[in-house]
PDB file of C-alpha atoms in Angstrom:
ATOM      1  CA  GLY B   1      64.635 229.067 146.301  1.00 83.00           C
ATOM      2  CA  ASN B   2      68.374 228.987 145.941  1.00 90.00           C
ATOM      3  CA  SER B   3      70.292 226.209 143.965  1.00 94.00           C
ATOM      4  CA  VAL B   4      73.707 225.344 142.468  1.00 96.00           C
ATOM      5  CA  THR B   5      74.308 223.154 139.860  1.00 96.00           C
ATOM      6  CA  GLN B   6      77.920 221.845 138.769  1.00 95.00           C
ATOM      7  CA  MET B   7      79.044 219.648 136.103  1.00 88.00           C
ATOM      8  CA  GLU B   8      78.859 216.047 136.897  1.00 86.00           C
ATOM      9  CA  GLY B   9      81.952 213.921 137.112  1.00 85.00           C
ATOM     10  CA  PRO B  10      84.191 212.069 137.406  1.00 94.00           C
ATOM     11  CA  VAL B  11      86.778 214.228 135.607  1.00 96.00           C
ATOM     12  CA  THR B  12      89.861 212.367 134.627  1.00 97.00           C
ATOM     13  CA  LEU B  13      92.951 214.660 133.576  1.00 97.00           C
ATOM     14  CA  SER B  14      96.723 214.021 133.450  1.00 97.00           C
ATOM     15  CA  GLU B  15      98.913 215.865 135.387  1.00 97.00           C
ATOM     16  CA  GLU B  16      99.666 219.580 134.130  1.00 97.00           C
ATOM     17  CA  ALA B  17      96.524 219.599 132.120  1.00 97.00           C
ATOM     18  CA  PHE B  18      94.189 222.580 132.272  1.00 98.00           C
ATOM     19  CA  LEU B  19      90.983 222.333 134.540  1.00 97.00           C
ATOM     20  CA  THR B  20      87.601 223.708 134.325  1.00 97.00           C
ATOM     21  CA  ILE B  21      84.692 222.623 136.427  1.00 97.00           C
ATOM     22  CA  ASN B  22      81.654 224.476 135.555  1.00 97.00           C
ATOM     23  CA  CYS B  23      79.261 225.861 138.215  1.00 98.00           C
ATOM     24  CA  THR B  24      75.874 227.830 137.542  1.00 97.00           C
ATOM     25  CA  TYR B  25      73.558 229.035 140.497  1.00 96.00           C
ATOM     26  CA  THR B  26      70.247 230.436 140.969  1.00 95.00           C
ATOM     27  CA  ALA B  27      69.533 233.015 143.814  1.00 91.00           C
ATOM     28  CA  THR B  28      66.777 235.360 144.856  1.00 82.00           C
ATOM     29  CA  GLY B  29      69.313 237.833 146.561  1.00 79.00           C
ATOM     30  CA  TYR B  30      73.159 238.754 146.096  1.00 83.00           C
ATOM     31  CA  PRO B  31      74.783 235.449 147.206  1.00 92.00           C
ATOM     32  CA  SER B  32      78.425 235.007 148.114  1.00 93.00           C
ATOM     33  CA  LEU B  33      79.728 232.156 146.346  1.00 95.00           C
ATOM     34  CA  PHE B  34      82.447 229.470 147.344  1.00 96.00           C
ATOM     35  CA  TRP B  35      84.541 226.382 146.343  1.00 97.00           C
ATOM     36  CA  TYR B  36      85.061 223.786 148.659  1.00 97.00           C
ATOM     37  CA  VAL B  37      87.254 220.664 148.215  1.00 97.00           C
ATOM     38  CA  GLN B  38      87.019 217.479 150.149  1.00 95.00           C
ATOM     39  CA  TYR B  39      89.639 214.800 150.330  1.00 92.00           C
ATOM     40  CA  PRO B  40      89.050 211.155 151.134  1.00 87.00           C
ATOM     41  CA  GLY B  41      87.984 210.721 154.774  1.00 82.00           C
ATOM     42  CA  GLU B  42      87.878 214.378 155.365  1.00 85.00           C
ATOM     43  CA  GLY B  43      85.466 217.320 155.877  1.00 87.00           C
ATOM     44  CA  LEU B  44      85.032 220.230 153.323  1.00 93.00           C
ATOM     45  CA  GLN B  45      87.965 222.639 153.240  1.00 94.00           C
ATOM     46  CA  LEU B  46      87.242 226.378 151.854  1.00 94.00           C
ATOM     47  CA  LEU B  47      89.253 226.701 148.515  1.00 97.00           C
ATOM     48  CA  LEU B  48      88.218 230.075 147.465  1.00 96.00           C
ATOM     49  CA  LYS B  49      85.609 232.410 147.674  1.00 95.00           C
ATOM     50  CA  ALA B  50      83.851 235.660 146.124  1.00 95.00           C
ATOM     51  CA  THR B  51      81.317 238.020 147.496  1.00 92.00           C
ATOM     52  CA  LYS B  52      80.372 240.346 144.977  1.00 91.00           C
ATOM     53  CA  ALA B  53      80.010 240.479 140.936  1.00 93.00           C
ATOM     54  CA  ASP B  54      82.903 240.421 139.070  1.00 94.00           C
ATOM     55  CA  ASP B  55      85.177 239.497 142.068  1.00 95.00           C
ATOM     56  CA  LYS B  56      87.895 236.784 141.552  1.00 97.00           C
ATOM     57  CA  GLY B  57      88.572 234.306 144.155  1.00 96.00           C
ATOM     58  CA  SER B  58      91.940 232.414 143.957  1.00 97.00           C
ATOM     59  CA  ASN B  59      94.017 230.259 146.058  1.00 97.00           C
ATOM     60  CA  LYS B  60      96.747 227.420 145.575  1.00 95.00           C
ATOM     61  CA  GLY B  61      96.729 227.933 141.764  1.00 97.00           C
ATOM     62  CA  PHE B  62      92.801 227.718 141.441  1.00 98.00           C
ATOM     63  CA  GLU B  63      90.778 230.627 140.506  1.00 98.00           C
ATOM     64  CA  ALA B  64      87.123 231.376 139.642  1.00 98.00           C
ATOM     65  CA  THR B  65      85.306 234.551 138.695  1.00 98.00           C
ATOM     66  CA  TYR B  66      81.793 235.874 140.058  1.00 97.00           C
ATOM     67  CA  ARG B  67      79.986 236.358 136.800  1.00 96.00           C
ATOM     68  CA  LYS B  68      76.200 237.753 137.661  1.00 93.00           C
ATOM     69  CA  GLU B  69      75.551 238.113 134.001  1.00 94.00           C
ATOM     70  CA  THR B  70      75.647 234.340 133.456  1.00 95.00           C
ATOM     71  CA  THR B  71      74.977 233.428 137.029  1.00 96.00           C
ATOM     72  CA  SER B  72      78.294 231.268 137.071  1.00 97.00           C
ATOM     73  CA  PHE B  73      81.260 230.643 139.161  1.00 98.00           C
ATOM     74  CA  HIS B  74      83.719 228.273 137.293  1.00 98.00           C
ATOM     75  CA  LEU B  75      86.549 226.725 138.797  1.00 98.00           C
ATOM     76  CA  GLU B  76      89.861 227.056 136.970  1.00 98.00           C
ATOM     77  CA  LYS B  77      93.480 225.863 137.409  1.00 98.00           C
ATOM     78  CA  GLY B  78      96.071 225.973 134.602  1.00 97.00           C
ATOM     79  CA  SER B  79      98.206 222.809 135.638  1.00 96.00           C
ATOM     80  CA  VAL B  80      96.728 220.142 138.005  1.00 97.00           C
ATOM     81  CA  GLN B  81      98.621 217.894 140.100  1.00 97.00           C
ATOM     82  CA  VAL B  82      97.991 214.430 141.542  1.00 96.00           C
ATOM     83  CA  SER B  83      97.505 215.840 144.888  1.00 95.00           C
ATOM     84  CA  ASP B  84      94.570 217.830 143.505  1.00 97.00           C
ATOM     85  CA  SER B  85      92.551 214.532 143.132  1.00 96.00           C
ATOM     86  CA  ALA B  86      89.307 215.172 145.297  1.00 97.00           C
ATOM     87  CA  VAL B  87      85.754 215.885 145.011  1.00 97.00           C
ATOM     88  CA  TYR B  88      84.915 219.638 144.700  1.00 98.00           C
ATOM     89  CA  PHE B  89      81.845 221.489 145.779  1.00 97.00           C
ATOM     90  CA  CYS B  90      80.337 224.787 144.463  1.00 97.00           C
ATOM     91  CA  ALA B  91      78.263 226.591 147.055  1.00 96.00           C
ATOM     92  CA  LEU B  92      76.457 229.656 147.569  1.00 94.00           C
ATOM     93  CA  SER B  93      75.148 231.576 150.770  1.00 91.00           C
ATOM     94  CA  ASP B  94      72.579 234.306 150.678  1.00 83.00           C
ATOM     95  CA  GLN B  95      72.223 236.878 153.343  1.00 76.00           C
ATOM     96  CA  ASN B  96      68.124 236.821 152.892  1.00 72.00           C
ATOM     97  CA  ALA B  97      68.450 233.134 153.658  1.00 69.00           C
ATOM     98  CA  GLY B  98      70.375 233.615 156.878  1.00 71.00           C
ATOM     99  CA  ASN B  99      74.222 232.190 156.465  1.00 77.00           C
ATOM    100  CA  MET B 100      73.218 228.721 155.221  1.00 88.00           C
ATOM    101  CA  LEU B 101      75.344 227.176 152.526  1.00 92.00           C
ATOM    102  CA  THR B 102      73.631 225.826 149.318  1.00 94.00           C
ATOM    103  CA  PHE B 103      76.002 223.031 147.634  1.00 96.00           C
ATOM    104  CA  GLY B 104      76.040 221.607 144.356  1.00 96.00           C
ATOM    105  CA  GLY B 105      76.197 217.783 143.971  1.00 95.00           C
ATOM    106  CA  GLY B 106      80.022 217.888 143.777  1.00 96.00           C
ATOM    107  CA  THR B 107      82.462 216.984 140.951  1.00 97.00           C
ATOM    108  CA  ARG B 108      84.918 214.305 141.344  1.00 96.00           C
ATOM    109  CA  LEU B 109      88.366 215.248 139.990  1.00 97.00           C
ATOM    110  CA  MET B 110      90.799 212.277 139.245  1.00 96.00           C
ATOM    111  CA  VAL B 111      94.588 213.411 138.227  1.00 97.00           C
ATOM    112  CA  LYS B 112      96.702 210.554 136.719  1.00 96.00           C
ATOM    113  CA  PRO B 113     100.449 210.816 136.731  1.00 94.00           C
TER     114      PRO B 113
ATOM    115  CA  ASP X   1      94.502 226.686 167.107  1.00 62.00           C
ATOM    116  CA  ALA X   2      92.061 224.046 167.005  1.00 73.00           C
ATOM    117  CA  GLY X   3      89.619 223.788 164.161  1.00 92.00           C
ATOM    118  CA  VAL X   4      86.149 222.243 164.453  1.00 95.00           C
ATOM    119  CA  THR X   5      86.139 218.846 166.149  1.00 96.00           C
ATOM    120  CA  GLN X   6      83.489 216.524 165.722  1.00 97.00           C
ATOM    121  CA  SER X   7      82.756 213.151 167.882  1.00 96.00           C
ATOM    122  CA  PRO X   8      82.592 210.345 167.473  1.00 97.00           C
ATOM    123  CA  THR X   9      83.943 209.546 164.225  1.00 96.00           C
ATOM    124  CA  HIS X  10      81.995 206.653 163.414  1.00 96.00           C
ATOM    125  CA  LEU X  11      78.811 205.277 164.718  1.00 96.00           C
ATOM    126  CA  ILE X  12      76.851 202.246 164.057  1.00 97.00           C
ATOM    127  CA  LYS X  13      73.128 202.025 165.028  1.00 97.00           C
ATOM    128  CA  THR X  14      69.940 200.056 164.457  1.00 97.00           C
ATOM    129  CA  ARG X  15      66.453 201.391 163.188  1.00 97.00           C
ATOM    130  CA  GLY X  16      64.384 203.137 165.639  1.00 97.00           C
ATOM    131  CA  GLN X  17      67.451 204.191 167.850  1.00 97.00           C
ATOM    132  CA  GLN X  18      68.446 207.469 169.002  1.00 98.00           C
ATOM    133  CA  VAL X  19      71.704 208.910 168.425  1.00 98.00           C
ATOM    134  CA  THR X  20      73.464 212.274 169.695  1.00 98.00           C
ATOM    135  CA  LEU X  21      76.592 213.790 167.676  1.00 98.00           C
ATOM    136  CA  ARG X  22      78.726 216.504 169.192  1.00 98.00           C
ATOM    137  CA  CYS X  23      80.530 219.608 167.705  1.00 98.00           C
ATOM    138  CA  SER X  24      83.070 221.895 169.068  1.00 97.00           C
ATOM    139  CA  PRO X  25      83.438 225.129 167.222  1.00 96.00           C
ATOM    140  CA  LYS X  26      86.872 226.862 165.740  1.00 94.00           C
ATOM    141  CA  SER X  27      88.151 229.165 168.301  1.00 93.00           C
ATOM    142  CA  GLY X  28      86.677 232.559 168.128  1.00 90.00           C
ATOM    143  CA  HIS X  29      83.503 231.194 166.321  1.00 93.00           C
ATOM    144  CA  ASP X  30      80.044 231.366 167.984  1.00 93.00           C
ATOM    145  CA  THR X  31      77.714 229.951 165.130  1.00 93.00           C
ATOM    146  CA  VAL X  32      77.275 226.439 164.352  1.00 95.00           C
ATOM    147  CA  SER X  33      75.702 224.867 161.355  1.00 95.00           C
ATOM    148  CA  TRP X  34      75.072 221.091 160.815  1.00 97.00           C
ATOM    149  CA  TYR X  35      74.828 219.397 157.364  1.00 97.00           C
ATOM    150  CA  GLN X  36      73.663 215.961 156.218  1.00 98.00           C
ATOM    151  CA  GLN X  37      75.936 214.515 153.425  1.00 95.00           C
ATOM    152  CA  ALA X  38      74.572 211.345 151.722  1.00 95.00           C
ATOM    153  CA  LEU X  39      77.092 209.267 150.084  1.00 92.00           C
ATOM    154  CA  GLY X  40      77.911 210.856 146.362  1.00 89.00           C
ATOM    155  CA  GLN X  41      75.947 214.126 147.066  1.00 92.00           C
ATOM    156  CA  GLY X  42      76.462 217.522 148.178  1.00 94.00           C
ATOM    157  CA  PRO X  43      75.950 218.371 151.816  1.00 95.00           C
ATOM    158  CA  GLN X  44      72.311 219.518 152.784  1.00 96.00           C
ATOM    159  CA  PHE X  45      71.701 222.226 155.480  1.00 95.00           C
ATOM    160  CA  ILE X  46      69.920 220.677 158.748  1.00 97.00           C
ATOM    161  CA  PHE X  47      69.778 223.885 160.954  1.00 95.00           C
ATOM    162  CA  GLN X  48      71.957 226.368 162.423  1.00 94.00           C
ATOM    163  CA  TYR X  49      72.402 227.839 166.157  1.00 94.00           C
ATOM    164  CA  TYR X  50      73.663 231.161 167.279  1.00 91.00           C
ATOM    165  CA  GLU X  51      73.387 232.636 171.158  1.00 91.00           C
ATOM    166  CA  GLU X  52      71.876 229.125 172.104  1.00 93.00           C
ATOM    167  CA  GLU X  53      69.090 229.408 169.807  1.00 93.00           C
ATOM    168  CA  GLU X  54      67.866 227.659 166.579  1.00 93.00           C
ATOM    169  CA  ARG X  55      68.413 230.559 164.028  1.00 90.00           C
ATOM    170  CA  GLN X  56      67.336 228.753 160.916  1.00 90.00           C
ATOM    171  CA  ARG X  57      66.413 225.188 159.653  1.00 93.00           C
ATOM    172  CA  GLY X  58      66.245 223.418 156.462  1.00 93.00           C
ATOM    173  CA  ASN X  59      63.936 220.797 155.273  1.00 94.00           C
ATOM    174  CA  PHE X  60      64.671 218.176 157.674  1.00 97.00           C
ATOM    175  CA  PRO X  61      61.635 216.442 159.938  1.00 96.00           C
ATOM    176  CA  ASP X  62      61.246 217.105 163.772  1.00 96.00           C
ATOM    177  CA  ARG X  63      63.420 213.860 164.473  1.00 97.00           C
ATOM    178  CA  PHE X  64      66.352 216.117 163.923  1.00 98.00           C
ATOM    179  CA  SER X  65      66.853 218.344 166.809  1.00 97.00           C
ATOM    180  CA  GLY X  66      69.767 220.377 168.166  1.00 97.00           C
ATOM    181  CA  HIS X  67      71.404 222.343 171.156  1.00 96.00           C
ATOM    182  CA  GLN X  68      74.005 224.938 171.581  1.00 97.00           C
ATOM    183  CA  PHE X  69      75.718 225.500 174.941  1.00 97.00           C
ATOM    184  CA  PRO X  70      76.756 228.663 176.387  1.00 96.00           C
ATOM    185  CA  ASN X  71      80.676 227.639 175.136  1.00 95.00           C
ATOM    186  CA  TYR X  72      79.041 227.633 171.883  1.00 96.00           C
ATOM    187  CA  SER X  73      79.519 223.767 171.244  1.00 97.00           C
ATOM    188  CA  SER X  74      76.681 221.888 169.683  1.00 98.00           C
ATOM    189  CA  GLU X  75      74.951 218.607 169.575  1.00 98.00           C
ATOM    190  CA  LEU X  76      72.801 217.176 167.047  1.00 98.00           C
ATOM    191  CA  ASN X  77      70.325 214.834 168.183  1.00 98.00           C
ATOM    192  CA  VAL X  78      68.327 212.223 165.739  1.00 98.00           C
ATOM    193  CA  ASN X  79      65.260 210.174 167.160  1.00 97.00           C
ATOM    194  CA  ALA X  80      63.743 207.275 165.630  1.00 97.00           C
ATOM    195  CA  LEU X  81      66.535 206.201 163.128  1.00 97.00           C
ATOM    196  CA  LEU X  82      65.787 205.105 159.705  1.00 97.00           C
ATOM    197  CA  LEU X  83      67.863 203.501 157.014  1.00 97.00           C
ATOM    198  CA  GLY X  84      67.867 206.873 155.221  1.00 96.00           C
ATOM    199  CA  ASP X  85      69.620 208.482 157.874  1.00 97.00           C
ATOM    200  CA  SER X  86      72.790 206.842 157.256  1.00 97.00           C
ATOM    201  CA  ALA X  87      75.276 209.539 155.822  1.00 97.00           C
ATOM    202  CA  LEU X  88      78.133 211.840 156.922  1.00 96.00           C
ATOM    203  CA  TYR X  89      76.974 214.513 159.510  1.00 97.00           C
ATOM    204  CA  LEU X  90      79.116 217.777 159.305  1.00 96.00           C
ATOM    205  CA  CYS X  91      79.336 220.516 161.601  1.00 96.00           C
ATOM    206  CA  ALA X  92      80.397 224.041 160.226  1.00 95.00           C
ATOM    207  CA  SER X  93      81.264 226.921 162.441  1.00 94.00           C
ATOM    208  CA  SER X  94      81.469 230.573 161.564  1.00 91.00           C
ATOM    209  CA  SER X  95      81.304 234.290 163.354  1.00 86.00           C
ATOM    210  CA  GLY X  96      77.841 235.274 163.478  1.00 69.00           C
ATOM    211  CA  THR X  97      78.615 239.080 163.034  1.00 63.00           C
ATOM    212  CA  GLY X  98      79.885 240.957 159.889  1.00 58.00           C
ATOM    213  CA  GLY X  99      78.278 239.979 157.170  1.00 60.00           C
ATOM    214  CA  PRO X 100      78.520 236.501 155.445  1.00 65.00           C
ATOM    215  CA  GLN X 101      81.337 234.632 156.770  1.00 75.00           C
ATOM    216  CA  PRO X 102      83.058 231.650 155.407  1.00 82.00           C
ATOM    217  CA  GLN X 103      82.145 228.271 157.338  1.00 89.00           C
ATOM    218  CA  HIS X 104      84.903 226.046 158.496  1.00 92.00           C
ATOM    219  CA  PHE X 105      84.126 222.148 158.545  1.00 94.00           C
ATOM    220  CA  GLY X 106      84.874 219.519 160.865  1.00 95.00           C
ATOM    221  CA  ASP X 107      85.653 216.058 159.705  1.00 93.00           C
ATOM    222  CA  GLY X 108      82.399 214.650 160.190  1.00 94.00           C
ATOM    223  CA  THR X 109      80.576 211.874 161.760  1.00 96.00           C
ATOM    224  CA  ARG X 110      79.942 208.592 159.711  1.00 96.00           C
ATOM    225  CA  LEU X 111      76.566 207.515 160.891  1.00 97.00           C
ATOM    226  CA  SER X 112      75.592 203.928 159.584  1.00 97.00           C
ATOM    227  CA  ILE X 113      72.057 202.459 160.335  1.00 96.00           C
ATOM    228  CA  LEU X 114      71.529 198.645 160.275  1.00 93.00           C
TER     229      LEU X 114
END
């Protein structure tokens, strides 16, 4: 079956530091990959997506590249802000399994001023 | 443009009771999925509705059931509540056609079982 593994948190960084959150996946087909962000007390917001190998998704300074050879989709940002503090979820959807999302366990990011 | 709306926001029930949660999809979306998010974990897929039919189901017991109405809104019903059903229940909507589509989430219903 499909699965997503992401690095455990919390990840604590100082403002303007470089961020990497690792995500690897296992899928039987050719999945689409997503990063969602969840702020306290809220639902999930789509941050970025990539639908095929070597695609780069980007939004709000965050980016991630779909690497089929390493089955990875690591999230990066060059300079984090306090407002980026949230929980980040890596997820995949596989057309062979309908459009359901399979999520990783989430990584909490805390950015200190 | 209203996004996905869920009601109620919070709910407290006792073991053995039944609960109904409601979801209105984002305008233009016809597919509704439900997820359960336990504290500190990622969401787990419960089921998906399209054209008023359950199209796909995750690994959840029959105590979890749903319905989709002609206006695409949806309900999630849980019978014989257990303590372990305490979680944030998320509704997500998407368009059912045109290949894989991003799902848009509501803010969820926080269900607490005493």
